[in-house]
Short mmCIF file of C-alpha atoms in Angstrom, two decimals:
data_model
loop_
_atom_site.label_atom_id
_atom_site.label_comp_id
_atom_site.label_asym_id
_atom_site.label_seq_id
_atom_site.Cartn_x
_atom_site.Cartn_y
_atom_site.Cartn_z
CA MET A 15 226.44 88.80 10.67
CA THR A 16 224.64 92.41 10.65
CA ASP A 17 221.36 93.01 12.18
CA VAL A 18 218.54 94.56 9.91
CA ASP A 19 215.75 96.59 11.27
CA PHE A 20 212.57 95.43 9.73
CA ARG A 21 210.26 97.88 11.67
CA GLN A 22 207.18 99.45 10.43
CA GLY A 23 207.86 103.03 9.54
CA ALA A 24 211.63 102.66 9.18
CA TYR A 25 212.73 104.23 5.83
CA PRO A 26 216.13 103.73 4.25
CA VAL A 27 218.43 106.94 4.01
CA SER A 28 218.57 108.03 0.54
CA GLY A 29 221.65 109.19 -1.05
CA PRO A 30 222.48 112.75 -2.43
CA GLN A 31 219.88 113.83 -5.08
CA THR A 32 221.17 113.86 -8.66
CA THR A 33 220.12 116.56 -11.14
CA ASN A 34 220.46 116.40 -14.94
CA LEU A 35 222.00 118.79 -17.15
CA ALA A 36 218.48 119.90 -18.60
CA ASP A 37 217.33 120.79 -14.96
CA ILE A 38 220.43 122.96 -14.41
CA LEU A 39 220.22 124.87 -17.84
CA GLU A 40 216.34 125.30 -17.21
CA ARG A 41 217.30 126.91 -13.79
CA VAL A 42 220.16 129.15 -15.32
CA LEU A 43 218.16 130.42 -18.24
CA ASP A 44 215.19 131.18 -15.77
CA LYS A 45 217.18 132.81 -13.18
CA GLY A 46 220.18 134.06 -15.25
CA ILE A 47 223.69 134.38 -14.96
CA VAL A 48 225.86 137.30 -15.78
CA ILE A 49 229.66 137.63 -15.55
CA ALA A 50 231.31 140.69 -16.59
CA GLY A 51 234.90 142.03 -16.30
CA ASP A 52 237.38 144.62 -17.61
CA ILE A 53 241.03 143.80 -17.91
CA LYS A 54 243.18 147.11 -18.21
CA ILE A 55 246.89 147.36 -18.37
CA GLU A 56 248.29 150.66 -17.75
CA LEU A 57 251.72 151.96 -17.40
CA LEU A 58 252.30 155.66 -15.97
CA ASP A 59 248.46 156.23 -16.76
CA ILE A 60 249.01 155.28 -20.17
CA GLU A 61 246.31 152.42 -21.28
CA LEU A 62 248.51 149.76 -22.96
CA LEU A 63 245.69 147.08 -23.32
CA THR A 64 242.00 146.66 -22.56
CA ILE A 65 240.16 143.42 -22.51
CA ARG A 66 236.39 143.24 -22.07
CA LEU A 67 234.99 140.17 -20.83
CA ARG A 68 231.31 139.64 -20.80
CA LEU A 69 229.59 136.31 -20.11
CA PHE A 70 225.90 136.15 -20.23
CA VAL A 71 223.71 133.07 -19.68
CA ALA A 72 219.87 133.68 -19.51
CA SER A 73 216.92 133.80 -21.43
CA VAL A 74 216.25 137.22 -23.32
CA ASP A 75 212.97 137.65 -21.44
CA THR A 76 214.78 137.22 -18.03
CA ALA A 77 217.66 139.69 -18.82
CA LYS A 78 215.19 142.40 -20.03
CA LYS A 79 213.26 141.80 -16.67
CA ALA A 80 216.54 142.37 -14.89
CA GLY A 81 217.06 145.55 -16.91
CA ILE A 82 220.02 144.08 -18.58
CA ASP A 83 219.99 144.80 -22.54
CA TRP A 84 223.66 146.23 -23.16
CA TRP A 85 223.83 143.97 -26.21
CA GLU A 86 221.07 146.14 -27.98
CA THR A 87 223.36 149.28 -27.53
CA ASP A 88 226.60 147.96 -27.82
CA PRO A 89 227.60 148.61 -31.88
CA ALA A 90 230.03 145.47 -31.68
CA LEU A 91 226.99 143.29 -30.86
CA SER A 92 223.89 145.05 -32.44
CA SER A 93 223.57 146.09 -36.27
CA ARG A 94 220.94 148.61 -35.32
CA ALA A 95 223.33 150.25 -32.71
CA ALA A 96 226.13 150.02 -35.11
CA ARG A 97 223.82 151.72 -37.74
CA ASN A 98 222.76 154.51 -35.36
CA ALA A 99 226.49 155.15 -34.30
CA MET A 100 227.52 155.42 -37.81
CA GLN A 101 224.64 157.82 -38.59
CA GLU A 102 225.41 159.86 -35.68
CA GLU A 103 229.07 159.99 -36.77
CA ASN A 104 228.04 161.07 -40.46
CA ARG A 105 225.79 163.92 -39.05
CA LEU A 106 228.59 165.32 -36.97
CA LEU A 107 231.15 164.97 -39.82
CA ARG A 108 228.67 166.85 -42.18
CA LYS A 109 228.14 169.58 -39.48
CA ARG A 110 231.92 170.20 -39.26
CA LEU A 111 232.36 170.09 -42.91
CA GLU A 112 229.51 172.81 -43.31
CA GLU A 113 231.35 174.93 -40.50
CA LEU A 114 234.65 174.65 -42.34
CA GLU A 115 233.23 175.50 -45.73
CA SER A 116 231.36 178.58 -44.47
CA GLY A 117 234.44 179.79 -42.82
CA ALA A 118 236.67 179.54 -45.83
CA ALA A 119 233.80 181.09 -48.10
CA GLU A 120 233.66 184.14 -45.57
CA GLU A 121 237.50 184.56 -46.24
#
């Protein structure tokens, strides 16, 4: 038979605290997690394959506070950035075409 201690002030030892998924998600979104990596395969200084991996888990406000806003300037992720990149490319092409046409007109 075992002895049980019934003294005043003796507290049972509690087990490990459990955290539910909602608490973990709230903490992650509040603090933020960013995982980024590039995988490049090269042979004799010739790039054969590049894989860009980006995992970002945080609220947008948390990311902006940390100065992370690459999704706003990446044309693959932002329609505004893609539109700006296309406008810049069009501007450069028009300039080049004007130079070529003015060169051909002088001859």
